[in-house]
Coordinates of C-alpha atoms and ligand atoms in Angstrom, one line a residue:
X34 CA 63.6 39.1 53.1
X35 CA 61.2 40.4 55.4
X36 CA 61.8 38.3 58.3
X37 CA 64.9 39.7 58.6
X38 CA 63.5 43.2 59.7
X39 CA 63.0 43.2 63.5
X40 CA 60.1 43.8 65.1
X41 CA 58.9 45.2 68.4
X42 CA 55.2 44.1 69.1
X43 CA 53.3 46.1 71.9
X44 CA 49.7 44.2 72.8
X45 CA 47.0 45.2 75.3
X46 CA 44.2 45.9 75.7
X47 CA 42.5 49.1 74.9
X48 CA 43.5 52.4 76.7
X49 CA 46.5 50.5 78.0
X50 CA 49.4 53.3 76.7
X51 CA 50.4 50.5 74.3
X52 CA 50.1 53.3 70.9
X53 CA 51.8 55.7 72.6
X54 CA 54.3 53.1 74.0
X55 CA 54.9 51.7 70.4
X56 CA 54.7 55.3 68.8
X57 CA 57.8 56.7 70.9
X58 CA 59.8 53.4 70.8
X59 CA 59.2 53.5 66.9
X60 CA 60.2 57.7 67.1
X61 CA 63.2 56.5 69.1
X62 CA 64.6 54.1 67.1
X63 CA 63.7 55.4 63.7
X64 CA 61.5 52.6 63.0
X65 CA 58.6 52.4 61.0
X66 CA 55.3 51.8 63.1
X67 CA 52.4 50.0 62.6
X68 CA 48.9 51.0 64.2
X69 CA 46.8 48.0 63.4
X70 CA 43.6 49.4 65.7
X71 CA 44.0 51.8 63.0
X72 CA 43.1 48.9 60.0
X73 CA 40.1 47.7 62.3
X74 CA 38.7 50.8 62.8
X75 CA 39.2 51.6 58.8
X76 CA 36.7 48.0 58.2
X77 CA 34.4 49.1 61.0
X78 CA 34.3 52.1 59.3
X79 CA 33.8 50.7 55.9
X80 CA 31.2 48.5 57.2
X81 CA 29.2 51.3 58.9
X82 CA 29.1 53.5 55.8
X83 CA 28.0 50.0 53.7
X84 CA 25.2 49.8 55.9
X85 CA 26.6 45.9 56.1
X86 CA 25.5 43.8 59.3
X87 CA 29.0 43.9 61.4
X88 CA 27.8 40.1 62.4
X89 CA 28.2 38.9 58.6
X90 CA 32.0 37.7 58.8
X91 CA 31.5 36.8 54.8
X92 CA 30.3 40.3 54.0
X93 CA 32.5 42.3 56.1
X94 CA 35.4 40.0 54.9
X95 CA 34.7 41.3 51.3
X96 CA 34.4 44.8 52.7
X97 CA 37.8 44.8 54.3
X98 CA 39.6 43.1 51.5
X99 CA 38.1 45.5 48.7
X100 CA 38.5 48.7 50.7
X101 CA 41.7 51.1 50.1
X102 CA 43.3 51.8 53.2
X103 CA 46.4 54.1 53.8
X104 CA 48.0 55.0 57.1
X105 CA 50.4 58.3 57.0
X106 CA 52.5 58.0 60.2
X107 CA 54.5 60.9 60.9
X108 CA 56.5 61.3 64.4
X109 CA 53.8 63.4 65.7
X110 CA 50.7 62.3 64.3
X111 CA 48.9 59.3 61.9
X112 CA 46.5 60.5 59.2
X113 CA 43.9 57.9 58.5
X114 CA 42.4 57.8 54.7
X115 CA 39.7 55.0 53.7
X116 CA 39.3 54.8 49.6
X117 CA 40.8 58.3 49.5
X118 CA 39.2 60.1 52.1
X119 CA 40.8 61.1 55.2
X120 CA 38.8 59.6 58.5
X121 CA 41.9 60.0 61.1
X122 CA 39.1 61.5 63.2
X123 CA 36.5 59.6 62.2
X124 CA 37.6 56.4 63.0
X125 CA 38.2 57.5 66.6
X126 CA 34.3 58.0 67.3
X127 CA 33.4 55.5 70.1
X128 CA 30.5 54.0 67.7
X129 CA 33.2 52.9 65.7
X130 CA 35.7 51.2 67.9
X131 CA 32.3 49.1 69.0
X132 CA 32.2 48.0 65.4
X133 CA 35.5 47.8 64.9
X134 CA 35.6 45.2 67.8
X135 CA 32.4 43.4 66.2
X136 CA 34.0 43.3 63.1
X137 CA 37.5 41.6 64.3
X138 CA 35.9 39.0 65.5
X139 CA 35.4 37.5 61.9
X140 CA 38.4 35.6 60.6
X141 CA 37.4 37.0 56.9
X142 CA 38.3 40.4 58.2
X143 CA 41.2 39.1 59.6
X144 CA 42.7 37.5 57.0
X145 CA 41.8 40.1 54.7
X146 CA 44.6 42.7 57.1
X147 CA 46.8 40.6 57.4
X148 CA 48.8 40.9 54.5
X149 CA 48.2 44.6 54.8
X150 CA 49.9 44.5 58.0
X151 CA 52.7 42.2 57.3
X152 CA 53.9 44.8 54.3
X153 CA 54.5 47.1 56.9
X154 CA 57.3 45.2 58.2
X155 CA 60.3 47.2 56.5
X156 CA 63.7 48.2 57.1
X157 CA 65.3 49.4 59.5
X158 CA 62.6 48.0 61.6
X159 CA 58.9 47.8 62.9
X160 CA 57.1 48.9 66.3
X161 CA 53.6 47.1 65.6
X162 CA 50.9 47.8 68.6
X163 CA 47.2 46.1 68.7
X164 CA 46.2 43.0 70.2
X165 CA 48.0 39.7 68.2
X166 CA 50.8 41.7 67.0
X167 CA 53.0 39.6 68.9
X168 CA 50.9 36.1 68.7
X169 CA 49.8 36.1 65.3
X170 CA 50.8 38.6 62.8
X171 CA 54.6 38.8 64.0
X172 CA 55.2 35.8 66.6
X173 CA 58.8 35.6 65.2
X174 CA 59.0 39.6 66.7
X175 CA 62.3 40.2 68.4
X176 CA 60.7 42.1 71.5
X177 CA 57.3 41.5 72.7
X178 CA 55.4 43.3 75.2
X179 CA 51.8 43.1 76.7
X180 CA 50.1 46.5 78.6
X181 CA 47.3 45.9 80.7
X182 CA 45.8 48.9 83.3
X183 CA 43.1 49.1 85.5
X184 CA 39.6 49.4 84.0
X185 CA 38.8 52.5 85.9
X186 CA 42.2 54.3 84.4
X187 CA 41.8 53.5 80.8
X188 CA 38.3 54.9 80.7
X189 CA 39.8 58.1 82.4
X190 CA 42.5 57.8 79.1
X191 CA 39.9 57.5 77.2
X192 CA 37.6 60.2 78.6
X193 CA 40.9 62.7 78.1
X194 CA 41.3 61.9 74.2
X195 CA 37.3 62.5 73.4
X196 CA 37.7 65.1 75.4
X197 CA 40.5 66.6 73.1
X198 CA 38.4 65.6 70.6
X199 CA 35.7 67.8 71.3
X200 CA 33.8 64.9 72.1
X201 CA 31.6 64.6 76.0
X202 CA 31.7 60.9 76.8
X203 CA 30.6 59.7 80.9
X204 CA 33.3 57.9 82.8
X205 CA 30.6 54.9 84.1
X206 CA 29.4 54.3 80.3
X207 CA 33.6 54.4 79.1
X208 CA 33.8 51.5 81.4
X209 CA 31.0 49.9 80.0
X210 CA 32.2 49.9 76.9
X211 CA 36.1 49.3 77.7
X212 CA 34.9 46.0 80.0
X213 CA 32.6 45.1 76.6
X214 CA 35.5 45.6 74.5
X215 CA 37.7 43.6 76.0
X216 CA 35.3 40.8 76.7
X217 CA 35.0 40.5 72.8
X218 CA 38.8 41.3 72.3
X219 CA 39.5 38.2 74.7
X220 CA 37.1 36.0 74.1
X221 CA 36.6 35.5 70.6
X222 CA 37.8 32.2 68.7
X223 CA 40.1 34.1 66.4
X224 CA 43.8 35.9 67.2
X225 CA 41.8 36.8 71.2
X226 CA 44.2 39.0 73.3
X227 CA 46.3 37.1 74.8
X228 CA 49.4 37.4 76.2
X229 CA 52.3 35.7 74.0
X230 CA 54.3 33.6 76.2
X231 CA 57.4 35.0 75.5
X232 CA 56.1 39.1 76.0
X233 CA 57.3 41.0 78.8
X234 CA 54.2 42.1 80.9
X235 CA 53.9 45.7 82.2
X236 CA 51.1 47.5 84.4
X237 CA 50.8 50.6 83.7
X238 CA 48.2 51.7 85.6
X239 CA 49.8 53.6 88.1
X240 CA 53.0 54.8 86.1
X241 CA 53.7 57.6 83.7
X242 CA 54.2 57.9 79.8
X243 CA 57.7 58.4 80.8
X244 CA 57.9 55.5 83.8
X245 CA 56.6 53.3 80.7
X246 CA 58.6 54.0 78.2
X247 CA 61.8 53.3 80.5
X248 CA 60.5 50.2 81.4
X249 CA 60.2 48.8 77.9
X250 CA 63.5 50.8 77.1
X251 CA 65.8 48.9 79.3
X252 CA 64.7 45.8 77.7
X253 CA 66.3 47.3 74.4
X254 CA 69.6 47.0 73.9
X255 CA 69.6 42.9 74.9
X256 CA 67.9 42.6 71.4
X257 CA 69.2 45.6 68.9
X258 CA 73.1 45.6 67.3
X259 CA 74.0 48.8 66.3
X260 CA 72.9 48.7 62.8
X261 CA 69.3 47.9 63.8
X262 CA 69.3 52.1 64.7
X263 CA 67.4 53.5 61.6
X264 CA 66.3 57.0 60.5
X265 CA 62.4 57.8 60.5
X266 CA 61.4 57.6 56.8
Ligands
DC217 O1 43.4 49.5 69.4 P1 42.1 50.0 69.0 O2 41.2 50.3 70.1 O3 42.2 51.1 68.0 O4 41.4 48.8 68.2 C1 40.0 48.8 67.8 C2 39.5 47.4 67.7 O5 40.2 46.7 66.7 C3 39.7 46.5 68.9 O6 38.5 46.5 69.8 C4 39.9 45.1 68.4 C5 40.4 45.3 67.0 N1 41.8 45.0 66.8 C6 42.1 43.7 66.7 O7 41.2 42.8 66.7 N2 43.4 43.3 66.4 C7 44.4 44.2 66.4 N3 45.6 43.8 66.1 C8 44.1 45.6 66.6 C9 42.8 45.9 66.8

């Protein structure tokens, strides 16, 4: 029964640390883990290379239902492939995280991923990061948190990955795009960012990877029995 296997959802808002928060909880504890940006990015994707309007929530609801989407998570990296081809890098191109917000805001697309996210809830457990991980798609999660951090430090985050990325991106126009982003990830009728009532808030503006990850640690072992300890499929 699936709602047996716990989860651990990790929302924020983008740039916040929460996929590299959820990755190395998930790496810890030998759980499986969920990057649903990922999915969103795949339909923005798919919606780009359709040449379909990203404001048509009926068409792009058909796109993300009929597309093939498989995520290959491995401790050290996630391998993206959309109908077969691999787009790991492709779906981390700025232009695409634009539609991929655009697109999220339809609940066709929404519904059509969610499904495809709940089957990732397997044993020994799941470690699910995006943005209604913990209010919509797993509200009965045993461990919720919610990142938020400055504006001006997640477009430095994000200026640091497209930079090892080979890709040249301004600071001022990141922040643009960040305060856009979450304007649309907040503000939209369906699953907004929000934070869950019952999800432990952290700021991690100012602290490290490792800072972080203590922080969300010591809230662990209130919530896992010793059999919840898995091996990484
Ligand atoms: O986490 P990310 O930046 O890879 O996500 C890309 C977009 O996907 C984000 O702007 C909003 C959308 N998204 C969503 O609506 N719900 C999620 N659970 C995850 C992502």
């Amino acid at each position: 029964m699936p709602e047996a296997v716990p989860v651990i959802a990790v929302d924020g808002t983008a740039g916040s640390g929460k996929g590299t928060l959820a990755r190395n909880l998930a790496n810890e504890l030998g759980w499986h883990y969920l990057d649903s940006g990922a999915l969103y990015r795949a339909a923005g994707l798919a919606v780009l290379q359709a040449d379909t309007d990203p404001d048509d929530g009926a068409a792009c609801g058909g796109i993300a239902q009929a597309m093939q989407v498989e995520i290959e998570t491995r401790p050290e990296s996630i391998r993206i492939l959309l109908d077969g081809t691999d787009v790991t890098t492709r779906v981390r191109a700025p232009e695409v995280g634009r539609v991929a917000s655009r697109v999220s805001v339809h609940p066709e697309v929404r519904r059509a991923l969610l499904d495809h996210q709940r089957a990732a809830r397997r044993m020994p457990g799941l470690v699910a990061d995006g943005r209604d991980m913990g209010t919509v798609v797993f509200p009965d999660a045993c461990l919720k948190f919610h990142l938020i951090a400055s504006l001006e430090v997640r477009a430095r985050r994000r200026q640091h990955q497209l930079e090892e990325m080979g890709i040249n991106a301004r600071l001022n126009t990141l922040i643009d795009e960040l305060n856009q982003r979450d304007l649309q990830d907040m503000r939209r009728g369906e699953s907004p960012l929000v934070q869950a009532p019952d999800a432990c808030l952290i700021d991690t503006s100012e602290q490290s990877i490792e800072e972080v990850h203590a922080k969300a640690r010591a809230c662990l072992p209130g919530i896992l029995t010793p059999s919840d300890k898995g091996t990484h499929p």
